[in-house]
Short mmCIF file of C-alpha atoms (C1' of nucleotides) in Angstrom, two decimals:
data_model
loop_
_atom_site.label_atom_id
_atom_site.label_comp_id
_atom_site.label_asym_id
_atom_site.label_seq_id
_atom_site.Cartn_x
_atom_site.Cartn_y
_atom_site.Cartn_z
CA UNK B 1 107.38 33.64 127.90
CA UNK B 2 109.17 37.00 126.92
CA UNK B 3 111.47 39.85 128.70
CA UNK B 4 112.62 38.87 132.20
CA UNK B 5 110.94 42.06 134.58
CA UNK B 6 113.86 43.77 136.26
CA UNK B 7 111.15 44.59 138.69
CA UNK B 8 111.48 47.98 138.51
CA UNK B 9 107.64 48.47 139.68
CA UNK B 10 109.32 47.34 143.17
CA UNK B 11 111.84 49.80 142.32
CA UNK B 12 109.03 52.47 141.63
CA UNK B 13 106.61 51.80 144.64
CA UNK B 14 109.79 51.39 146.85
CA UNK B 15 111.15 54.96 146.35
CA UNK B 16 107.30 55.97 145.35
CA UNK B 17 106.82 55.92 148.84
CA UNK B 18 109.97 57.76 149.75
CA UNK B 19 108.99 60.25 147.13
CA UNK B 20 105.66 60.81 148.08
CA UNK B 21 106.47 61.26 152.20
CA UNK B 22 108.67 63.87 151.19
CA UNK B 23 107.01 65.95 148.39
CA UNK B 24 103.34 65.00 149.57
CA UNK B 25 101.15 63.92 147.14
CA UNK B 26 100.20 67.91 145.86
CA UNK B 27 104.15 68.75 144.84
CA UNK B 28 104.56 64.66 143.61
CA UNK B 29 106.11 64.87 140.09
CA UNK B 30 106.16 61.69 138.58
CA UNK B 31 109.58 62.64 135.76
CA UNK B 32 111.29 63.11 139.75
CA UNK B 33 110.41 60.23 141.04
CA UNK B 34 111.97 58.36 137.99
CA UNK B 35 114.76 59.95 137.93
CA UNK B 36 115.68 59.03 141.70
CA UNK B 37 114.57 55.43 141.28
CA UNK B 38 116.76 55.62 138.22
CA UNK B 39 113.78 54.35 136.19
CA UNK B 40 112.72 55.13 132.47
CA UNK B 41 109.81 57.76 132.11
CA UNK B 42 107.31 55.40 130.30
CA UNK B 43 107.89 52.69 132.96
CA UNK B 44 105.84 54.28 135.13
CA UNK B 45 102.69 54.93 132.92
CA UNK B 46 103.63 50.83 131.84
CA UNK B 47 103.12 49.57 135.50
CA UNK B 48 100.95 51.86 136.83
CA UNK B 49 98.23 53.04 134.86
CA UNK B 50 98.28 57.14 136.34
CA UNK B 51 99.94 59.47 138.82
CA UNK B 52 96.40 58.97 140.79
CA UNK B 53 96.44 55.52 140.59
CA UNK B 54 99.95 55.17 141.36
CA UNK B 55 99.26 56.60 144.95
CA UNK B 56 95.87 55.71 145.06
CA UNK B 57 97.86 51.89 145.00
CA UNK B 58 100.14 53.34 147.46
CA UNK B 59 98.22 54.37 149.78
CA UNK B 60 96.46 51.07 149.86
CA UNK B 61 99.37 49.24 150.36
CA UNK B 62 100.46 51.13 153.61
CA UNK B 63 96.38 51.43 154.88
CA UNK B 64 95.13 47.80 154.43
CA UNK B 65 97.61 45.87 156.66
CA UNK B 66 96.61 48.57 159.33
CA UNK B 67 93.08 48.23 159.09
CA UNK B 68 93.27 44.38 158.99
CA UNK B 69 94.71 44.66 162.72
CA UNK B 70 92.44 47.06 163.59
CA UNK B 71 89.40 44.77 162.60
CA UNK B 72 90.99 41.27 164.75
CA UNK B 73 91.66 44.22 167.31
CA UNK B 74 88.21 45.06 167.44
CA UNK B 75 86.58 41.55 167.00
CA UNK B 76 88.73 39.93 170.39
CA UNK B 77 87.16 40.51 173.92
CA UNK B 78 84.24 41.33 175.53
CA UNK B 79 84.45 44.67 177.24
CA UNK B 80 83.40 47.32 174.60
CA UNK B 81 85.48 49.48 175.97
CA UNK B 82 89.22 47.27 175.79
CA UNK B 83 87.73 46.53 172.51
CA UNK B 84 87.86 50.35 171.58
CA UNK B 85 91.23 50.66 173.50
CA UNK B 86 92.59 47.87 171.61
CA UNK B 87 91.31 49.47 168.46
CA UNK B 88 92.68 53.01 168.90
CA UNK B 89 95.97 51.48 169.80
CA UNK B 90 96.12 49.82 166.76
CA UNK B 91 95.18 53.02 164.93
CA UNK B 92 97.72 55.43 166.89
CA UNK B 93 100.38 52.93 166.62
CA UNK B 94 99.98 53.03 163.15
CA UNK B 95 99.98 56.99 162.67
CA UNK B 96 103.05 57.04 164.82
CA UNK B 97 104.82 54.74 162.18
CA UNK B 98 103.43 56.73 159.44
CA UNK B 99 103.37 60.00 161.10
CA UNK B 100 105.78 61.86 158.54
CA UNK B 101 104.05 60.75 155.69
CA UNK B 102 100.44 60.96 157.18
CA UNK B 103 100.92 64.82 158.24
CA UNK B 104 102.33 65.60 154.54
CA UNK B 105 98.95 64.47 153.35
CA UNK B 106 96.64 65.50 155.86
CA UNK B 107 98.42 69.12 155.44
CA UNK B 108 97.53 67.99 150.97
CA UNK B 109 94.36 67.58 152.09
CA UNK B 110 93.22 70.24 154.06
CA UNK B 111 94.78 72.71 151.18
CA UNK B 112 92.28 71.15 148.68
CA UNK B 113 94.38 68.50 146.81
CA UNK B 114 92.60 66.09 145.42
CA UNK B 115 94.71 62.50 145.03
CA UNK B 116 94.06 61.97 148.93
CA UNK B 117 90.74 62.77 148.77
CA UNK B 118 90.01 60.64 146.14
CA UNK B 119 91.25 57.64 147.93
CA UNK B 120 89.15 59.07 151.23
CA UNK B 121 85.90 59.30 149.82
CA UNK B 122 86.52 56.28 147.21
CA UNK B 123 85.60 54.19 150.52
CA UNK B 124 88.72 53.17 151.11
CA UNK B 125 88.93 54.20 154.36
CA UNK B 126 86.89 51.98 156.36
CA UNK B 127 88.71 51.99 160.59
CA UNK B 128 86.23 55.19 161.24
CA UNK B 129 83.20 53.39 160.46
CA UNK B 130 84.97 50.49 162.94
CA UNK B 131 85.33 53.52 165.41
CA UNK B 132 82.21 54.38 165.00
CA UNK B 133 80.56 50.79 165.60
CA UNK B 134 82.75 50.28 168.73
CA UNK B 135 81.77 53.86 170.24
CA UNK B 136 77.92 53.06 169.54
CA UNK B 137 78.55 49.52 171.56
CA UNK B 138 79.87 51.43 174.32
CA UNK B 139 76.75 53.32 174.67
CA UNK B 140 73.93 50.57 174.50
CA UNK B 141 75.87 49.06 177.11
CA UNK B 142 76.02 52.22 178.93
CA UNK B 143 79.61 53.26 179.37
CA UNK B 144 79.17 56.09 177.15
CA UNK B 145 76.97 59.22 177.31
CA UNK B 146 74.09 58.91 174.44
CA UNK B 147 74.80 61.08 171.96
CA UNK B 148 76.20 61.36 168.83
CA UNK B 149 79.06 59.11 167.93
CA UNK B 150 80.82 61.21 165.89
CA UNK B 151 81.30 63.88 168.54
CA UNK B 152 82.80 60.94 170.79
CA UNK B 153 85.01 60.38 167.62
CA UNK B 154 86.44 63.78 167.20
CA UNK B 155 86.88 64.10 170.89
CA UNK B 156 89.24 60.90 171.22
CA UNK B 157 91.20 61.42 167.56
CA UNK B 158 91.84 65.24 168.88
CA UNK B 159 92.68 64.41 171.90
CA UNK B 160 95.03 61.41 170.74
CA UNK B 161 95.84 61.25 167.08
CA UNK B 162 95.84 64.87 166.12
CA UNK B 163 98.78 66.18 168.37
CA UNK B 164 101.03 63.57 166.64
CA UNK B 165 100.02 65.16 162.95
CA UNK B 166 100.23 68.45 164.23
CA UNK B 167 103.58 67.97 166.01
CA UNK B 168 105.34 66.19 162.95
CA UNK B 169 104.56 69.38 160.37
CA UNK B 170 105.66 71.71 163.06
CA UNK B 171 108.62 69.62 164.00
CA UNK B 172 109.57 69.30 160.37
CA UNK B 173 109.09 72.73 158.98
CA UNK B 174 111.91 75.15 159.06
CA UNK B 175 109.55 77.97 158.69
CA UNK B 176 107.77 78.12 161.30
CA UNK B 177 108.45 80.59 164.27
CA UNK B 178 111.35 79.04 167.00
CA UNK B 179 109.73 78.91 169.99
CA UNK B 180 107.20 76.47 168.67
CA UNK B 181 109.39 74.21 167.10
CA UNK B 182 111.50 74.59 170.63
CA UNK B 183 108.61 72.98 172.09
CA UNK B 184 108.44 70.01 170.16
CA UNK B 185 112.28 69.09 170.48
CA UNK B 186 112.44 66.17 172.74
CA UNK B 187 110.48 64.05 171.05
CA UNK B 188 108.58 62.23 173.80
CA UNK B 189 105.07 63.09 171.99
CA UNK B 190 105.40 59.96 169.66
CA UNK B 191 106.29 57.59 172.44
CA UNK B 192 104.01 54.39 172.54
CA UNK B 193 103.34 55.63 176.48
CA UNK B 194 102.63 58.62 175.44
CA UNK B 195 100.02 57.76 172.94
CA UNK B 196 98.54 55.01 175.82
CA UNK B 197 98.24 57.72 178.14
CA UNK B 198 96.57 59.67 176.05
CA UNK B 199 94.03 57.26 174.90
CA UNK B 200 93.54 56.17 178.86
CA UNK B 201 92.47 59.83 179.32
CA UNK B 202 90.31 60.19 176.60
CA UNK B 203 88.74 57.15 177.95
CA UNK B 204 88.44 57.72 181.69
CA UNK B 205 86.89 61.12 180.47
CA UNK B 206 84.18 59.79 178.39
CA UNK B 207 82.99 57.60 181.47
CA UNK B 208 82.11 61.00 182.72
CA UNK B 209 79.59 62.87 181.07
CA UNK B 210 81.01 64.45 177.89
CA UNK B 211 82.11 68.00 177.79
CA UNK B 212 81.05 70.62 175.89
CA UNK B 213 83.54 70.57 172.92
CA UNK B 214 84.58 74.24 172.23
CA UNK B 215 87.80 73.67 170.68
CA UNK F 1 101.37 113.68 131.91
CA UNK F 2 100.19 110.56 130.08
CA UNK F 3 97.80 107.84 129.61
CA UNK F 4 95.32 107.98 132.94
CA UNK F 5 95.20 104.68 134.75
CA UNK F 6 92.40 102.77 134.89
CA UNK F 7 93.22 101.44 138.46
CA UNK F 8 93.96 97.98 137.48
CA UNK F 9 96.24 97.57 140.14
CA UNK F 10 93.89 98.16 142.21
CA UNK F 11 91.38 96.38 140.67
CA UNK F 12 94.29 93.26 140.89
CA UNK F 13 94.71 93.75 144.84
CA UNK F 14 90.84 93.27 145.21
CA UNK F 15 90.39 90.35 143.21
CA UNK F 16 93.74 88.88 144.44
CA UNK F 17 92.55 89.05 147.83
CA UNK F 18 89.81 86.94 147.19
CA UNK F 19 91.98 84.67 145.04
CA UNK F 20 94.30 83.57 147.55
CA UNK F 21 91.54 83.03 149.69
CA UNK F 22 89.81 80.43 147.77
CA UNK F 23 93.21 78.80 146.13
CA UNK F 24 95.46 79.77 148.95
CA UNK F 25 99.28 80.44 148.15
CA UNK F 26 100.02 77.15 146.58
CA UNK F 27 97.54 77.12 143.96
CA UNK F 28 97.41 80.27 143.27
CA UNK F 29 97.81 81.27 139.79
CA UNK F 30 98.73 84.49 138.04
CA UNK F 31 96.75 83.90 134.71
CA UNK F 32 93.67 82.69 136.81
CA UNK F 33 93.70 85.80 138.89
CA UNK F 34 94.05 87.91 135.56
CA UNK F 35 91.05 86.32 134.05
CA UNK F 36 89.18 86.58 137.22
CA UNK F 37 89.61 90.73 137.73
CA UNK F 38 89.18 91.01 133.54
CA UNK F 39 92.78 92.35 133.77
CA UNK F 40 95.52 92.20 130.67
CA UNK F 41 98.19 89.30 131.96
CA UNK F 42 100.84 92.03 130.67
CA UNK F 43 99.30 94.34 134.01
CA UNK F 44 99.88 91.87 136.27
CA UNK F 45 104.07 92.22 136.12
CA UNK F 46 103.28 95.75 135.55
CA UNK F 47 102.32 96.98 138.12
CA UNK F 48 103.91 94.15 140.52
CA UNK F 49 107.30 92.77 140.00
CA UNK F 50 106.46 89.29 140.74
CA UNK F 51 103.69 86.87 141.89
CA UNK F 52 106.32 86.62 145.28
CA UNK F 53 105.83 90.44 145.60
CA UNK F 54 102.45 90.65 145.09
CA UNK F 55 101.42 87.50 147.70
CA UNK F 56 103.65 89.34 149.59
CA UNK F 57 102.21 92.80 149.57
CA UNK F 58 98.69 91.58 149.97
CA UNK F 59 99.94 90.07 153.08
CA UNK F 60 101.24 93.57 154.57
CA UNK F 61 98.35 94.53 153.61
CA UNK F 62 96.23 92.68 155.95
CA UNK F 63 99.01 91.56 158.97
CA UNK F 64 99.94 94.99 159.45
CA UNK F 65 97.10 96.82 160.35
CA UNK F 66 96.41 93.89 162.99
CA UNK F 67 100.17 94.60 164.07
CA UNK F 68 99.59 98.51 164.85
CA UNK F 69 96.08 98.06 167.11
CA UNK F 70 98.61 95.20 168.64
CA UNK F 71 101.32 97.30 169.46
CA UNK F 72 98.50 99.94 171.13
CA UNK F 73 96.91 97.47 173.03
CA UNK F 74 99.72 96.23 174.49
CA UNK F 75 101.63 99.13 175.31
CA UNK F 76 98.29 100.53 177.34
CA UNK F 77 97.70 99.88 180.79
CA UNK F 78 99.64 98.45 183.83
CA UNK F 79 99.05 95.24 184.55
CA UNK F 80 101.25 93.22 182.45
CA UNK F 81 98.61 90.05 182.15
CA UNK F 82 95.70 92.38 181.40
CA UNK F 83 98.26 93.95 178.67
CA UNK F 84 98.74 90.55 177.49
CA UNK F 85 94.66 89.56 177.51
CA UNK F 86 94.22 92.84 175.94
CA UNK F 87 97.08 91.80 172.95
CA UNK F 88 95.26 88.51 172.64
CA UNK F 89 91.77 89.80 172.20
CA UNK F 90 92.99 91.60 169.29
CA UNK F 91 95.09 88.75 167.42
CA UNK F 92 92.20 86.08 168.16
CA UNK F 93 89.97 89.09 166.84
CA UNK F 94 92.07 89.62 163.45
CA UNK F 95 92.34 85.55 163.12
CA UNK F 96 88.37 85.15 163.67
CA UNK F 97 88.17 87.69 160.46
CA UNK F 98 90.34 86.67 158.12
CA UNK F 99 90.09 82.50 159.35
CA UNK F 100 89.55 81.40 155.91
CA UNK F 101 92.89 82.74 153.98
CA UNK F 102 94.77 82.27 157.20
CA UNK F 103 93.97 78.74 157.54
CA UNK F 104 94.27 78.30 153.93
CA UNK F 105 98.29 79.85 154.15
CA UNK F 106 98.55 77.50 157.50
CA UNK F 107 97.63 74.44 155.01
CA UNK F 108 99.94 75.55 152.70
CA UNK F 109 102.87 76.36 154.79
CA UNK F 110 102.18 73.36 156.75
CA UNK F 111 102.63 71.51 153.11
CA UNK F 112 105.71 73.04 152.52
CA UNK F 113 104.72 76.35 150.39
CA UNK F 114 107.81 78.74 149.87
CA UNK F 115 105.68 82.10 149.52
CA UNK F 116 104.49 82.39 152.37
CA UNK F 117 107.60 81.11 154.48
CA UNK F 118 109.33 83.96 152.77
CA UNK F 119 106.88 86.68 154.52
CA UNK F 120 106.97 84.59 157.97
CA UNK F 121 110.75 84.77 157.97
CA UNK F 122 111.54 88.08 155.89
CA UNK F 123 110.89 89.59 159.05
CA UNK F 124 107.61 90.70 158.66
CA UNK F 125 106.07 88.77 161.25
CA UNK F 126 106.81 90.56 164.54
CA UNK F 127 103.77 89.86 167.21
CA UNK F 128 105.44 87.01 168.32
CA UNK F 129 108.18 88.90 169.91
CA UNK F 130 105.86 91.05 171.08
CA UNK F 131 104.04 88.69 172.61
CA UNK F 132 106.73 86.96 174.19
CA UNK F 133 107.68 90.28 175.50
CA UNK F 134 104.34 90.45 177.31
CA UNK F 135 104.69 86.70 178.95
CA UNK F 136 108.03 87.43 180.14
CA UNK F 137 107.00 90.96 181.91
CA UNK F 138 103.96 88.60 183.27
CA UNK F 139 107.11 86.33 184.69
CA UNK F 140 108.88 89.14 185.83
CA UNK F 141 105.98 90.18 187.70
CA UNK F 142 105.51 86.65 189.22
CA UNK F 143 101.85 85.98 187.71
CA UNK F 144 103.37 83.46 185.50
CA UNK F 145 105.59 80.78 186.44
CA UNK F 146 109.33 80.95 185.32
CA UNK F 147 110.36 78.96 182.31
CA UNK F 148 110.73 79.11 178.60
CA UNK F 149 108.28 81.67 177.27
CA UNK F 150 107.87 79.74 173.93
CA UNK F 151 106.50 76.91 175.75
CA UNK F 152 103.64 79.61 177.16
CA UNK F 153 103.16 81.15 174.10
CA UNK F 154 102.60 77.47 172.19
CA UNK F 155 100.37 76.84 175.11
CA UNK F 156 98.02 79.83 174.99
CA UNK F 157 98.44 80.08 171.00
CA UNK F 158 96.92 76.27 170.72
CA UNK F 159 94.16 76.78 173.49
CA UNK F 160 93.23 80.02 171.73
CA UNK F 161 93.89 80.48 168.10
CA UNK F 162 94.87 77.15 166.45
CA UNK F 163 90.98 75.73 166.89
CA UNK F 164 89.90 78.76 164.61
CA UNK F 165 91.99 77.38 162.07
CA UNK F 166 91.56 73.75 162.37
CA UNK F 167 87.93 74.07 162.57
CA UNK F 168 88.01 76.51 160.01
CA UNK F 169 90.07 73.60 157.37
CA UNK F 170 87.68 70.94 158.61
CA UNK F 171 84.76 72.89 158.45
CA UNK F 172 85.59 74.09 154.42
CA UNK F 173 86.85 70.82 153.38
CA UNK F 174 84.24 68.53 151.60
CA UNK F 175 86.53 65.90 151.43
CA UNK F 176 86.69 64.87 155.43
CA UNK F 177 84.60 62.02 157.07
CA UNK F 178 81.17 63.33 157.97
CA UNK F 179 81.31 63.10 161.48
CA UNK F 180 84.41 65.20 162.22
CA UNK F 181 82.47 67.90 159.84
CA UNK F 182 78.69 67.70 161.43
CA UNK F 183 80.79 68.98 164.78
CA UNK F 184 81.56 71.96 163.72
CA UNK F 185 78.24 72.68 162.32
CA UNK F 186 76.93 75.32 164.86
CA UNK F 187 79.88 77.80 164.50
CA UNK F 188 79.81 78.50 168.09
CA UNK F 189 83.68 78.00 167.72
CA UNK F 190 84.30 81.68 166.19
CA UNK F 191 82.06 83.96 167.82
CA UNK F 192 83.91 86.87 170.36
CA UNK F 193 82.11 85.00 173.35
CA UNK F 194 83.88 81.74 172.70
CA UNK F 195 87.55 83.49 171.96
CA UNK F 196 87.13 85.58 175.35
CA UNK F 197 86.67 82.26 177.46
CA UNK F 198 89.39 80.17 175.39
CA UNK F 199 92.16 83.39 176.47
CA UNK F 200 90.18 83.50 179.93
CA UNK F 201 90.51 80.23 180.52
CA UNK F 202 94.45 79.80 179.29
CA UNK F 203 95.49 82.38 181.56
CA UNK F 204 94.16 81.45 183.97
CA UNK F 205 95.33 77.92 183.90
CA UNK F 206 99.03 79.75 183.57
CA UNK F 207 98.77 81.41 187.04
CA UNK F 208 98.66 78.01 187.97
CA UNK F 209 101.99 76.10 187.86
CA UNK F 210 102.28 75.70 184.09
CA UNK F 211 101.02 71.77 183.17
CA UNK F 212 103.09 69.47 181.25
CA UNK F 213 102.77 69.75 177.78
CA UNK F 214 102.47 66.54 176.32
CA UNK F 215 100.31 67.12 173.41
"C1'" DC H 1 100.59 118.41 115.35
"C1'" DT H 2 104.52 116.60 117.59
"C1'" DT H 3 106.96 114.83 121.46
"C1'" DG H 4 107.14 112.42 125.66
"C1'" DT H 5 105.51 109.54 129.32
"C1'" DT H 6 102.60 106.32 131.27
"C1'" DT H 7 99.27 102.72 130.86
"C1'" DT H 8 97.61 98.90 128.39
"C1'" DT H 9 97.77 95.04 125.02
"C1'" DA H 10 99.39 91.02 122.54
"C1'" DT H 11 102.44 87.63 122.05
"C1'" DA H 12 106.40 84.77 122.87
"C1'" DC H 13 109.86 82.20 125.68
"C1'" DG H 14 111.33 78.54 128.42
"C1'" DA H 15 110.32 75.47 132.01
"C1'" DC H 16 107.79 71.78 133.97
"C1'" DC H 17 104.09 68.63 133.98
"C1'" DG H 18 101.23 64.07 133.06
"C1'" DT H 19 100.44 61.21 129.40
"C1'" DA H 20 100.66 58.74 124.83
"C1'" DT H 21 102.93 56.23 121.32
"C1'" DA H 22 106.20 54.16 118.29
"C1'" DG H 23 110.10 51.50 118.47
"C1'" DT H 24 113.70 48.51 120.56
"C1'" DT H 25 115.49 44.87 123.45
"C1'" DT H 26 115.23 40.27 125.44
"C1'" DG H 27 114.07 35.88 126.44
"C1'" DC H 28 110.68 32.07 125.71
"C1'" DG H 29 108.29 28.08 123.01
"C1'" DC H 30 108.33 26.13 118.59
"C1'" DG T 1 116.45 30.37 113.52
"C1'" DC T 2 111.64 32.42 114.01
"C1'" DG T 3 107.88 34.51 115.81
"C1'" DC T 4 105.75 36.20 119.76
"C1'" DA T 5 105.00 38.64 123.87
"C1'" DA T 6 106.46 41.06 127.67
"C1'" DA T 7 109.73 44.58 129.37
"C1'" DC T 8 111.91 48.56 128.41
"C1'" DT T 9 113.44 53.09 125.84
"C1'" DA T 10 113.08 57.42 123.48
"C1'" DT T 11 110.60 60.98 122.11
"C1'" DA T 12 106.63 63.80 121.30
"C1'" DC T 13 102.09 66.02 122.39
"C1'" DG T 14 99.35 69.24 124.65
"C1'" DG T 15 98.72 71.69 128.63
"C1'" DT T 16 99.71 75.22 132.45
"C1'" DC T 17 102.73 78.15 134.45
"C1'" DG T 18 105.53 82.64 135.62
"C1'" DT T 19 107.85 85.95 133.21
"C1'" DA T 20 109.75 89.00 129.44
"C1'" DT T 21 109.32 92.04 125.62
"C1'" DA T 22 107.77 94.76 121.87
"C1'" DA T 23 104.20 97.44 120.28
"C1'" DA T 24 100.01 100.15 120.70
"C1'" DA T 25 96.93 103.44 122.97
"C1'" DA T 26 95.92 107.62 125.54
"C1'" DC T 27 96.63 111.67 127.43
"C1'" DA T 28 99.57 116.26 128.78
"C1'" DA T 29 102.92 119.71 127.49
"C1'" DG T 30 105.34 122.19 123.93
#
DNA sequence: CTTGTTTTTATACGACCGTATAGTTTGCGC
DNA sequence: GCGCAAACTATACGGTCGTATAAAAACAAG
């Protein structure tokens, strides 16, 4: 046929990734990243099309095999709520591997940039409406206060998923005052108990009647 | 003496304000700014050394006044946990206010943003110590158990202060799911009312033995 | 009117960025 | 060997950015 590859798309994507948990996807420079992966300029825009499709593929690559568990997570059993337990294990396990790289772009995000939010909104992500579809089968069959779902939702990611995006930016960012980075030294907030215990809560305090949310 | 000024500095600090409130500290750009006030670019080094500087002196501008009704409020009065109530009225007060650039510079410093890690760590932010001052006269009083005060102050500062700013990001962000957004519809999170309970409520769980902190 | 000082303007420099494009290398089937 | 196609290289374009600098404008004092 022609030119044997010397796969350096692998090599790309491989340190993309690196590249992209450290710099987030707002600072990303794509002459950077070629020069760590040791890779010509015009590779890149040969392989990959853009800098937004580049991450856009990225981010796919680290979000579908996650969502694909979550789905067989949510499909096995009976009991709506082990269904939703199984579910939100799936998910937190998943931030907790991802955690560095998920905080860098959840802190992108909520400063405006717009690569994340493109692959957001392009439907790509798909677990909440999951979430949302488990929470709703909790309440027809009455283990959940009526309401709406999405309050239920925000409830259980803040009370779960949040602390562990939260405690990675403060953990890794020298700037921020001592004593709260004191606070998150020991580490046991990414545990897998940790995460379990905090979903049982969330749980056991949805069987009661929901609180008012303030914060 | 010479050619009278037109005020464009001033001009410049008004605009500016409003600047880095809608781009935060990240995005914020010199030449945007410029065209935004009507102001010569040439004006802009002019009359302040540096885009640095000027983020900087904007930020004087609005933490220190906060700082000084601190100070009074927390030097006035005996008991050391109304002292401290009193001090925390008036941060959550200034944070309420000025919610939208502060959780804007949070994003940003969160996301790894230099100028505003410079002000944090140049010295210039000083209620911390303050505050810390406060919890540790509330130990030496024995209202509050003994331990490290950073853990308190991460404890009060997340029941208290770190929903205005979350909820703020969420609330301004167009790009987040739906249902985490419709929550914080109401506003009920920033009134006066809500603050008071939130610092009620956190010191008041504190004269209790202080809980784990696992999230 | 001239001199001097301050404010204001216009323009240029150098750096970085994402992207485009023309050209070169390299191996295949013929 | 030859042509072709895929992989790879080198370089350039156009843009934004913060900053620097030289010149012009505007007023007061002499």
């Amino acid at each position: 046929m022609a030119r044997p590859s010397q796969n350096l798309d692998q090599r790309l994507t491989r340190v993309g990734r690196r590249h992209l948990t450290r710099r987030g996807s707002a600072r990303f420079s794509v002459r950077e990243l070629c020069a760590e992966a040791g890779v010509n300029l015009g590779m890149f825009h040969y392989h990959f099309r853009s800098k937004a499709a580049f991450i856009s593929g990225l981010l796919e690559e680290i979000y579908n095999p996650m969502f694909a568990r979550l789905n067989l997570a949510a499909g096995s059993g009976q009991d709506p709520v082990e269904k939703l337990r199984s579910a939100l294990r799936v998910f937190g396990g998943w931030v907790t591997e991802h955690r560095v790289l998920l905080s860098r772009l959840a802190a992108d995000l909520l400063g405006g940039e717009s690569n994340v939010a493109a692959f957001i909104r392009t439907a790509e992500v798909r677990h909440i409406a999951v979430m949302v579809g488990l929470i709703l089968e909790c309440q027809r069959a009455d283990r959940f206060p009526p309401g709406h779902p999405g309050e239920i939702m925000v409830f259980i990611g803040g009370a779960t998923f949040l602390p562990l995006l939260v405690g990675t930016l403060a953990q890794n960012n020298k700037h921020l005052p001592a004593p709260i980075r004191a606070v998150l030294k020991d580490g046991t907030l990414f545990t897998e108990a940790a995460l379990s215990r905090r979903i049982d809560a969330a749980l056991r305090g949805l069987t009661l009647p929901l609180p008012k949310l303030r914060a």
